[in-house]
PDB file of C-alpha atoms and ligand atoms in Angstrom:
ATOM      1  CA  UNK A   1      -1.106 -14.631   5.196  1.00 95.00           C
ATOM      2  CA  UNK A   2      -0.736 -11.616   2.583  1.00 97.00           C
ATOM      3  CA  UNK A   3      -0.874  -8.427   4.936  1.00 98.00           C
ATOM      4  CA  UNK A   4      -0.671  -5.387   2.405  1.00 98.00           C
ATOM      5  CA  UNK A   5      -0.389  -1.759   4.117  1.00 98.00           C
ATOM      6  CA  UNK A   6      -1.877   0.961   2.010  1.00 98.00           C
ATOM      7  CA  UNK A   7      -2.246   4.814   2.205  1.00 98.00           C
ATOM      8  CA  UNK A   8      -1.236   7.809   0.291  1.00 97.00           C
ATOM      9  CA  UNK A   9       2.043   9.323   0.486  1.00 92.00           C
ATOM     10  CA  UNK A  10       2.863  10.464   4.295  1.00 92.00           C
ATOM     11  CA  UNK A  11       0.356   7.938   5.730  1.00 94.00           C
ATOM     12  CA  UNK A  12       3.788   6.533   7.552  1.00 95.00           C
ATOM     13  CA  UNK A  13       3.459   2.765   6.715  1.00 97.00           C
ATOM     14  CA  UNK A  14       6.934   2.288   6.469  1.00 97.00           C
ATOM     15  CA  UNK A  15       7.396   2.648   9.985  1.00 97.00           C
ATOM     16  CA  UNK A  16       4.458   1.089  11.070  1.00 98.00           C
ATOM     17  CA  UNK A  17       5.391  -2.090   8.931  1.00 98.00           C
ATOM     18  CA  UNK A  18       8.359  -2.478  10.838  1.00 98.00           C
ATOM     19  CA  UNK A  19       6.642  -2.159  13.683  1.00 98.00           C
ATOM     20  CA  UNK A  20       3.988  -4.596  13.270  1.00 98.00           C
ATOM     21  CA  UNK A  21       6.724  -6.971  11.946  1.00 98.00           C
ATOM     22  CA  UNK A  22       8.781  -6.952  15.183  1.00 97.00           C
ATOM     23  CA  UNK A  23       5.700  -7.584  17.384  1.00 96.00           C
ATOM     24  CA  UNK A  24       4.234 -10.430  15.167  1.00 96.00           C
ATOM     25  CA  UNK A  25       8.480 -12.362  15.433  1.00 96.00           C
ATOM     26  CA  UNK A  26       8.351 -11.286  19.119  1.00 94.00           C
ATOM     27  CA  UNK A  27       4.397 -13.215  19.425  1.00 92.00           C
ATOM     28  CA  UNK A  28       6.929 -16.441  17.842  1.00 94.00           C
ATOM     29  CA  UNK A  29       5.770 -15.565  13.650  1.00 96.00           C
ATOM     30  CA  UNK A  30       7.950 -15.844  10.624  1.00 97.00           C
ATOM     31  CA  UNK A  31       7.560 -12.397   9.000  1.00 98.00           C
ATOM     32  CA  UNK A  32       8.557 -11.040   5.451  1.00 97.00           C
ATOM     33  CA  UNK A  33       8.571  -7.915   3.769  1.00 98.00           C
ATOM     34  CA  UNK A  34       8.103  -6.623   0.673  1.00 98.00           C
ATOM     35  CA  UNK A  35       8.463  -3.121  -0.907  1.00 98.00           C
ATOM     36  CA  UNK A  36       6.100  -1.996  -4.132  1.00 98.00           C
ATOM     37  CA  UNK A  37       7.517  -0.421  -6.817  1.00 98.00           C
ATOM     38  CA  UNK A  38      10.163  -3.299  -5.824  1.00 98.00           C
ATOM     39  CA  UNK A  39      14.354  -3.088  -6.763  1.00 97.00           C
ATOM     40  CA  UNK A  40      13.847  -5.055  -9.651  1.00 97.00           C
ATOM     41  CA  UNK A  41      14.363  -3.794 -13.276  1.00 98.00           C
ATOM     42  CA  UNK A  42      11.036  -2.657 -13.833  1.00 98.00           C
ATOM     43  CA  UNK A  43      10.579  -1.254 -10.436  1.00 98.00           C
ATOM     44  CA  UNK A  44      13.889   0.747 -11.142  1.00 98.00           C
ATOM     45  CA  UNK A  45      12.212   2.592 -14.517  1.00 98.00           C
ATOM     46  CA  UNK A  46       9.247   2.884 -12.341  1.00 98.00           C
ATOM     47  CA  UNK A  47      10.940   5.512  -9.662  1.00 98.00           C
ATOM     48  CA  UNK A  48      12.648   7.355 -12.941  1.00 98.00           C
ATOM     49  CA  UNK A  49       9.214   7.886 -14.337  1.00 98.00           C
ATOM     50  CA  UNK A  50       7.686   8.558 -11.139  1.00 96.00           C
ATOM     51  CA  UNK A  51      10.005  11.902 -10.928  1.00 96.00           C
ATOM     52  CA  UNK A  52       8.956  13.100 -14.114  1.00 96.00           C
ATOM     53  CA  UNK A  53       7.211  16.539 -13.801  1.00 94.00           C
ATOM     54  CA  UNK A  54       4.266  15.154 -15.702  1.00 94.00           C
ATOM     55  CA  UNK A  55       3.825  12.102 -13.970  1.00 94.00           C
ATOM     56  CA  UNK A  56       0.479  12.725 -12.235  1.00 90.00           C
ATOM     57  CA  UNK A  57      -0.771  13.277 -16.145  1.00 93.00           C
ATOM     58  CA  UNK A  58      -2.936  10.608 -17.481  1.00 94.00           C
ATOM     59  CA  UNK A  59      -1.145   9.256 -20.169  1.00 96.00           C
ATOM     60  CA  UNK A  60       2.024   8.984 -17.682  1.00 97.00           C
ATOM     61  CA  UNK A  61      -0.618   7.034 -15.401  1.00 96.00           C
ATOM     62  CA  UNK A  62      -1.489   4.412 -17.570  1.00 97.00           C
ATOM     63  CA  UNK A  63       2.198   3.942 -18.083  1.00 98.00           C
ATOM     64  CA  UNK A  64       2.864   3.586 -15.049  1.00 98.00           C
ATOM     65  CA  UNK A  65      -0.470   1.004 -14.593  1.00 98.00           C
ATOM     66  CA  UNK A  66       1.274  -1.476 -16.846  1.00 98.00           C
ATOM     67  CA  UNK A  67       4.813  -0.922 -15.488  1.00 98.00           C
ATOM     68  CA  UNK A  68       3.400  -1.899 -11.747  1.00 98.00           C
ATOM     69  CA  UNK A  69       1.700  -4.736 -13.058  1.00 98.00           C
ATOM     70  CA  UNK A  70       4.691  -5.629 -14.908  1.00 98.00           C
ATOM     71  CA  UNK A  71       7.337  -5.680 -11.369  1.00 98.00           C
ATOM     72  CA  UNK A  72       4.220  -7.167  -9.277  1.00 97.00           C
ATOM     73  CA  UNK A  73       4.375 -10.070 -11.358  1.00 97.00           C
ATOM     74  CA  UNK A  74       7.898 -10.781 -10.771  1.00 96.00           C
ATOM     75  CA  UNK A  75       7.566 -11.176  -7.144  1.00 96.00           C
ATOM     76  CA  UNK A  76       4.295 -13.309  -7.358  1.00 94.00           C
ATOM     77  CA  UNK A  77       6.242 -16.188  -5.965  1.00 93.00           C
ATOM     78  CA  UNK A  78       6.751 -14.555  -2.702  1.00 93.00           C
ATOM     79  CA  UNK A  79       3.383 -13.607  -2.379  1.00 93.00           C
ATOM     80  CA  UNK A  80       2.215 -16.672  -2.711  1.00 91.00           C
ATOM     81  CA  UNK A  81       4.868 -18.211   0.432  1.00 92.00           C
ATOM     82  CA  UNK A  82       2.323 -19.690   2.833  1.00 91.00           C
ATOM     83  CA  UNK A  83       5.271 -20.520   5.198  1.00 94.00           C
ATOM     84  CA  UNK A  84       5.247 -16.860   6.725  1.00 97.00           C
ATOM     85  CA  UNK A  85       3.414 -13.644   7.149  1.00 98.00           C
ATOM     86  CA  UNK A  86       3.976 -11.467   4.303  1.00 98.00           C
ATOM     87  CA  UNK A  87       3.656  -7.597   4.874  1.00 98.00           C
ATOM     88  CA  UNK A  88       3.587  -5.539   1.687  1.00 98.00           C
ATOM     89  CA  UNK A  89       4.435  -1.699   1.818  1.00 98.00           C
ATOM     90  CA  UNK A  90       1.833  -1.310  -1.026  1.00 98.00           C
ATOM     91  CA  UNK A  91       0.140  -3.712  -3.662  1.00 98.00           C
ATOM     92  CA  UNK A  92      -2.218  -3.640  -6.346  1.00 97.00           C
ATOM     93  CA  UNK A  93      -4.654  -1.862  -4.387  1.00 98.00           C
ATOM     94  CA  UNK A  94      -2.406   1.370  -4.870  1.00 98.00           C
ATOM     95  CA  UNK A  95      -3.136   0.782  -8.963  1.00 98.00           C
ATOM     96  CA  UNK A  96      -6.641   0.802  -8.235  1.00 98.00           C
ATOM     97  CA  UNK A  97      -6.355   3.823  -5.862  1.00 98.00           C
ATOM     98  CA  UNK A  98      -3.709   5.821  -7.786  1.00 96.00           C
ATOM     99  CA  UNK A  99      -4.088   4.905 -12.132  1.00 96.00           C
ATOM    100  CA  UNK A 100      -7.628   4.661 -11.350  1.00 91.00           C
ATOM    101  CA  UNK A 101      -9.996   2.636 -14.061  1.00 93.00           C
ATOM    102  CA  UNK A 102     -10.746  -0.358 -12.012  1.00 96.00           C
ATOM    103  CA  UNK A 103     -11.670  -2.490 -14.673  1.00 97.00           C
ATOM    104  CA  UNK A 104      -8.258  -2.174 -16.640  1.00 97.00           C
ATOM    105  CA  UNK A 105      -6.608  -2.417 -13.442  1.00 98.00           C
ATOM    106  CA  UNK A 106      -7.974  -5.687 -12.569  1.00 97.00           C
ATOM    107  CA  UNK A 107      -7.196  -7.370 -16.506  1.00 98.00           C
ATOM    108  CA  UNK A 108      -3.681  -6.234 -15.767  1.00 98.00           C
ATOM    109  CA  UNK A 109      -3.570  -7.492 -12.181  1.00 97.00           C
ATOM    110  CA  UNK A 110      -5.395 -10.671 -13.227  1.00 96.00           C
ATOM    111  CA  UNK A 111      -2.766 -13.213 -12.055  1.00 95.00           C
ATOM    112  CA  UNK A 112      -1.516 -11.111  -8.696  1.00 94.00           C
ATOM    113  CA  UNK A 113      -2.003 -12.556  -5.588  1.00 95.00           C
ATOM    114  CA  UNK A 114      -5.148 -10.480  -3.535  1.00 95.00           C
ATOM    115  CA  UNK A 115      -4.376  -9.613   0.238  1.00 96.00           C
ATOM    116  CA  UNK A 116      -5.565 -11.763   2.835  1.00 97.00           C
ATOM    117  CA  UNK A 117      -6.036  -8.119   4.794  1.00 98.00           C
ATOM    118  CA  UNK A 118      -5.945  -4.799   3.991  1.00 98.00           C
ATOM    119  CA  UNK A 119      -4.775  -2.371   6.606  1.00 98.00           C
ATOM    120  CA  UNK A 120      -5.523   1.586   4.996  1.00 98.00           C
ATOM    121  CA  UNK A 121      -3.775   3.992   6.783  1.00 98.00           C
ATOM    122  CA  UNK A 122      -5.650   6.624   6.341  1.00 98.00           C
ATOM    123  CA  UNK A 123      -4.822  10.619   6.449  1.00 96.00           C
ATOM    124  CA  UNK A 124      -5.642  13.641   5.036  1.00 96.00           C
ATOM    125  CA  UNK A 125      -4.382  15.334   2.123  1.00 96.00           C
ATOM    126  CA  UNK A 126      -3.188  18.386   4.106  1.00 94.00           C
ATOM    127  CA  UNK A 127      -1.100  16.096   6.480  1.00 94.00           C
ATOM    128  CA  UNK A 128       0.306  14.272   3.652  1.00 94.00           C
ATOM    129  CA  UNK A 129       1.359  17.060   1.982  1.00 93.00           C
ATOM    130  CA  UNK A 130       2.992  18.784   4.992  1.00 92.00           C
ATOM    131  CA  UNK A 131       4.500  15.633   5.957  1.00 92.00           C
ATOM    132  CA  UNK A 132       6.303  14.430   2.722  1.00 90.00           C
ATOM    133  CA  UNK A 133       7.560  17.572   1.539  1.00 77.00           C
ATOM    134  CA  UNK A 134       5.011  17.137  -1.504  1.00 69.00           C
ATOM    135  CA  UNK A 135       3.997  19.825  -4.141  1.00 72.00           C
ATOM    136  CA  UNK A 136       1.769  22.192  -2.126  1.00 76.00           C
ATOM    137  CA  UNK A 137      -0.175  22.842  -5.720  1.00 86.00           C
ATOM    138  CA  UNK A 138      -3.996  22.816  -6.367  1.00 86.00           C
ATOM    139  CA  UNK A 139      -3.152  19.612  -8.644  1.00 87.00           C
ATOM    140  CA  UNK A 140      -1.171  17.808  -6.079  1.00 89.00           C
ATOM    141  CA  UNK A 141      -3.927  18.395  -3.444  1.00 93.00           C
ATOM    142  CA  UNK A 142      -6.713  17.338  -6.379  1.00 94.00           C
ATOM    143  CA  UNK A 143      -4.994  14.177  -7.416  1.00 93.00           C
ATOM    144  CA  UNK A 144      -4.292  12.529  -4.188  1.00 95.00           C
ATOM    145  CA  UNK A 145      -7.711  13.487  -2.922  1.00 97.00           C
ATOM    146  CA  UNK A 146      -9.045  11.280  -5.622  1.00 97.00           C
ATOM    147  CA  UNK A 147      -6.780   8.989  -4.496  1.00 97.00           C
ATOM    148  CA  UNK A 148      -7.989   8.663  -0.703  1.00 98.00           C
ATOM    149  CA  UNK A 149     -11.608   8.272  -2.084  1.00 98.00           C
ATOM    150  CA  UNK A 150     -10.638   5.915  -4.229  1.00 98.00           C
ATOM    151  CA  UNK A 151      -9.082   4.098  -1.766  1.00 98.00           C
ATOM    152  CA  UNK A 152     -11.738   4.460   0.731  1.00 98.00           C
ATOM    153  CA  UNK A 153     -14.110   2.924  -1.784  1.00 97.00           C
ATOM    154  CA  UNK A 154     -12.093   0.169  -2.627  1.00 97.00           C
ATOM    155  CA  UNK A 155     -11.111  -0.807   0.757  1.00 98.00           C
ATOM    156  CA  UNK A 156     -14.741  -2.083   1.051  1.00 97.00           C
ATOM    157  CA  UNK A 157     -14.258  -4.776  -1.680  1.00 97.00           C
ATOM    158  CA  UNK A 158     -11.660  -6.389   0.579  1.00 97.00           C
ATOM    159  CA  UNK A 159     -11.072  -7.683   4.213  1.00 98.00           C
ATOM    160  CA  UNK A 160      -9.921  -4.382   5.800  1.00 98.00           C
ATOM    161  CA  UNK A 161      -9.290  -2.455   8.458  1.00 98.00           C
ATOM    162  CA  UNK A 162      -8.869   1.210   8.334  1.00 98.00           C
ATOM    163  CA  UNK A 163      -6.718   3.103  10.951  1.00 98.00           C
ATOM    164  CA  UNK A 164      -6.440   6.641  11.396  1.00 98.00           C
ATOM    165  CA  UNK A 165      -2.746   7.821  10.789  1.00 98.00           C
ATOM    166  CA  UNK A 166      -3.108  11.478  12.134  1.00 97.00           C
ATOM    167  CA  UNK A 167      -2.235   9.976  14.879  1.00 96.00           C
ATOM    168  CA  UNK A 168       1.245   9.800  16.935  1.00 95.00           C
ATOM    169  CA  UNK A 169       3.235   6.787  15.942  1.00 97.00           C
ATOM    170  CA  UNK A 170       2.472   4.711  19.174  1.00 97.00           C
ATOM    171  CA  UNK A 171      -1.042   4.843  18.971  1.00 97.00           C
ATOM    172  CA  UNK A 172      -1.112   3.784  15.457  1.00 98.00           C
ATOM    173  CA  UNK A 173       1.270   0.933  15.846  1.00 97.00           C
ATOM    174  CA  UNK A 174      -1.583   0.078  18.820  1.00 95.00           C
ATOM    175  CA  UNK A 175      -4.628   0.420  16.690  1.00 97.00           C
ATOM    176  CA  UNK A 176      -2.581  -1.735  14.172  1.00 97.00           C
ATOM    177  CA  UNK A 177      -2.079  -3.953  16.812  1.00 97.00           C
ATOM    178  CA  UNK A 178      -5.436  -4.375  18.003  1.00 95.00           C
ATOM    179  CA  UNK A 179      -7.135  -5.054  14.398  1.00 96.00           C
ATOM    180  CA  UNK A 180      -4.697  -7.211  13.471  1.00 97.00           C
ATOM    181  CA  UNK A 181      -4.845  -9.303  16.382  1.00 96.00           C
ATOM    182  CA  UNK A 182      -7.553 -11.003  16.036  1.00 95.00           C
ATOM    183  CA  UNK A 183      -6.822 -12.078  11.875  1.00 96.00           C
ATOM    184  CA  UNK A 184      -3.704 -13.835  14.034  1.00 94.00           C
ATOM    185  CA  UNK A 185      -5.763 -15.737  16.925  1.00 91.00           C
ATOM    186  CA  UNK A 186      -3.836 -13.304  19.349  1.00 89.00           C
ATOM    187  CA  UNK A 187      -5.137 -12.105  22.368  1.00 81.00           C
ATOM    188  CA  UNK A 188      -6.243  -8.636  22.018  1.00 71.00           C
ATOM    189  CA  UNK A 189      -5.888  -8.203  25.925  1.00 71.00           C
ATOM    190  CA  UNK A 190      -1.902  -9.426  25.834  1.00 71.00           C
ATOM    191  CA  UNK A 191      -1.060  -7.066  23.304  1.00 69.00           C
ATOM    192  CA  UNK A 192       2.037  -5.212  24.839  1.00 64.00           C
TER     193      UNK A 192
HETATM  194  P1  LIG B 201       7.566   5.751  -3.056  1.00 58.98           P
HETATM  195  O1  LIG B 201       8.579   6.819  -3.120  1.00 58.98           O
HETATM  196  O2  LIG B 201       7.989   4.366  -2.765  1.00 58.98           O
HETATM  197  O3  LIG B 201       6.398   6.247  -2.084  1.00 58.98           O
HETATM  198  P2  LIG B 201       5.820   5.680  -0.722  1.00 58.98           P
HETATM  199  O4  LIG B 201       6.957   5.677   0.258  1.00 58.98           O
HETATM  200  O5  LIG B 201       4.718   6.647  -0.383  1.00 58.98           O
HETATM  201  O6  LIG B 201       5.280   4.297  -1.020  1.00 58.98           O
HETATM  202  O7  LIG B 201       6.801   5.779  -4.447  1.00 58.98           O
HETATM  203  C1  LIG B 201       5.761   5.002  -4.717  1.00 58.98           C
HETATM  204  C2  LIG B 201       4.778   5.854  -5.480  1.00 58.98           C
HETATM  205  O8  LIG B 201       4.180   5.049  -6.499  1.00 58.98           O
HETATM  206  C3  LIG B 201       3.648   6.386  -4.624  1.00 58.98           C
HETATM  207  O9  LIG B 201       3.373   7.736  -4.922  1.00 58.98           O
HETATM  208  C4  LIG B 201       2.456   5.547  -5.034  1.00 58.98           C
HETATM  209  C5  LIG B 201       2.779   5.150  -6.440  1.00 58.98           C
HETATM  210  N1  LIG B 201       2.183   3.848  -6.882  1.00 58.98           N
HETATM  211  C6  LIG B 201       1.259   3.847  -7.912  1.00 58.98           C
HETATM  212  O10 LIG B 201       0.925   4.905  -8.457  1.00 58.98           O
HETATM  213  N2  LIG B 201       0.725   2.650  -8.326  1.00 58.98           N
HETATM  214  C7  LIG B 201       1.080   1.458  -7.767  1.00 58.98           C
HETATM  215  O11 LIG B 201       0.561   0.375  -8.181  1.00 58.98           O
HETATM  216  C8  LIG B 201       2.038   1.474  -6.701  1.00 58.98           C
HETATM  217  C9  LIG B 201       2.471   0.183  -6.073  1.00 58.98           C
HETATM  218  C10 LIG B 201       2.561   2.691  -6.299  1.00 58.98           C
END
């Protein structure tokens, strides 16, 4: 099972992936992670271009559209291991959500592996500013409010769950828990 976590910057999936993965070995699962933009080559240009000062422009976008499709690609095979869970901290889905143009998106991200479930973490943009030390600008605040509509619009084309990540830690990791249980055939009620 491909288990991608998804949210904008802030949304603390991180933490909650490691959480979810020690509960899902502790219920007797073989678990995996996997970070996107990954340590490979192309993942490494990636972060350099993602600190650019223009990088929320659009032609630094679409760069960066081809660039993720690009390191995606070269972990494809362990997306596709059906010997264990696999939990992504991000996939595709943040393309669609952050470059935008869906249909591009999806000709680039034509061969990528799409998650089993979707689990959108889901915050404001307030709370993810304060909480990642982001730009406090008008255009910060603008773009990733397009990107939590986006993703709340695209989270409907896929098997998903959303949780609300203004929450504490704990009760996340719960709620996380508790829709994910069930994807897993186990019991909601023994959940610790
Ligand atoms: P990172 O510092 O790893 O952020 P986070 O811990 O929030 O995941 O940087 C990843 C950034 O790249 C993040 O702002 C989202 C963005 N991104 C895209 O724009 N498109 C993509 O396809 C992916 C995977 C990430």
């Amino acid at each position: 099972m491909y288990i991608v976590f998804e949210g904008i910057d802030g949304a603390g999936k991180s933490t909650q992936i490691q959480m979810l993965k020690e509960w899902l070995e502790a219920n007797g699962f073989r678990v995996e992670t996997v970070v996107e933009p990954t340590d490979s080559e192309v993942g490494k240009l990636i972060r350099k271009i993602l600190q650019r000062p223009d990088a929320q422009s659009d032609r630094v976008q679409k760069t960066l559209g081809l660039l993720f499709a690009a390191d995606r690609m070269l972990i494809m095979d362990k997306l596709e291991d059906e010997s264990k869970i696999i939990i992504s901290d991000r996939s595709f889905i943040s393309s669609l959500a952050y470059q935008g143009n869906p249909e591009w998106i999806g000709v680039l991200n034509k061969y990528v592996k799409k998650p089993d479930l979707l689990i959108l973490l889901d915050l404001d943009v307030k709370t993810s500013v304060a909480r990642t030390s982001g730009e406090d600008t008008f255009e910060n605040e603008q773009f990733l409010t397009g990107v939590r509509e986006n993703y709340l619009k695209f989270a409907k084309d896929y098997t998903s769950e959303i949780i609300d990540a203004t929450n504490g830690v704990n009760k996340v990791s719960s709620d996380i828990k508790k829709a994910v249980a069930p994807y897993l055939g186990i019991c909601p009620d023994c959940i610790l």
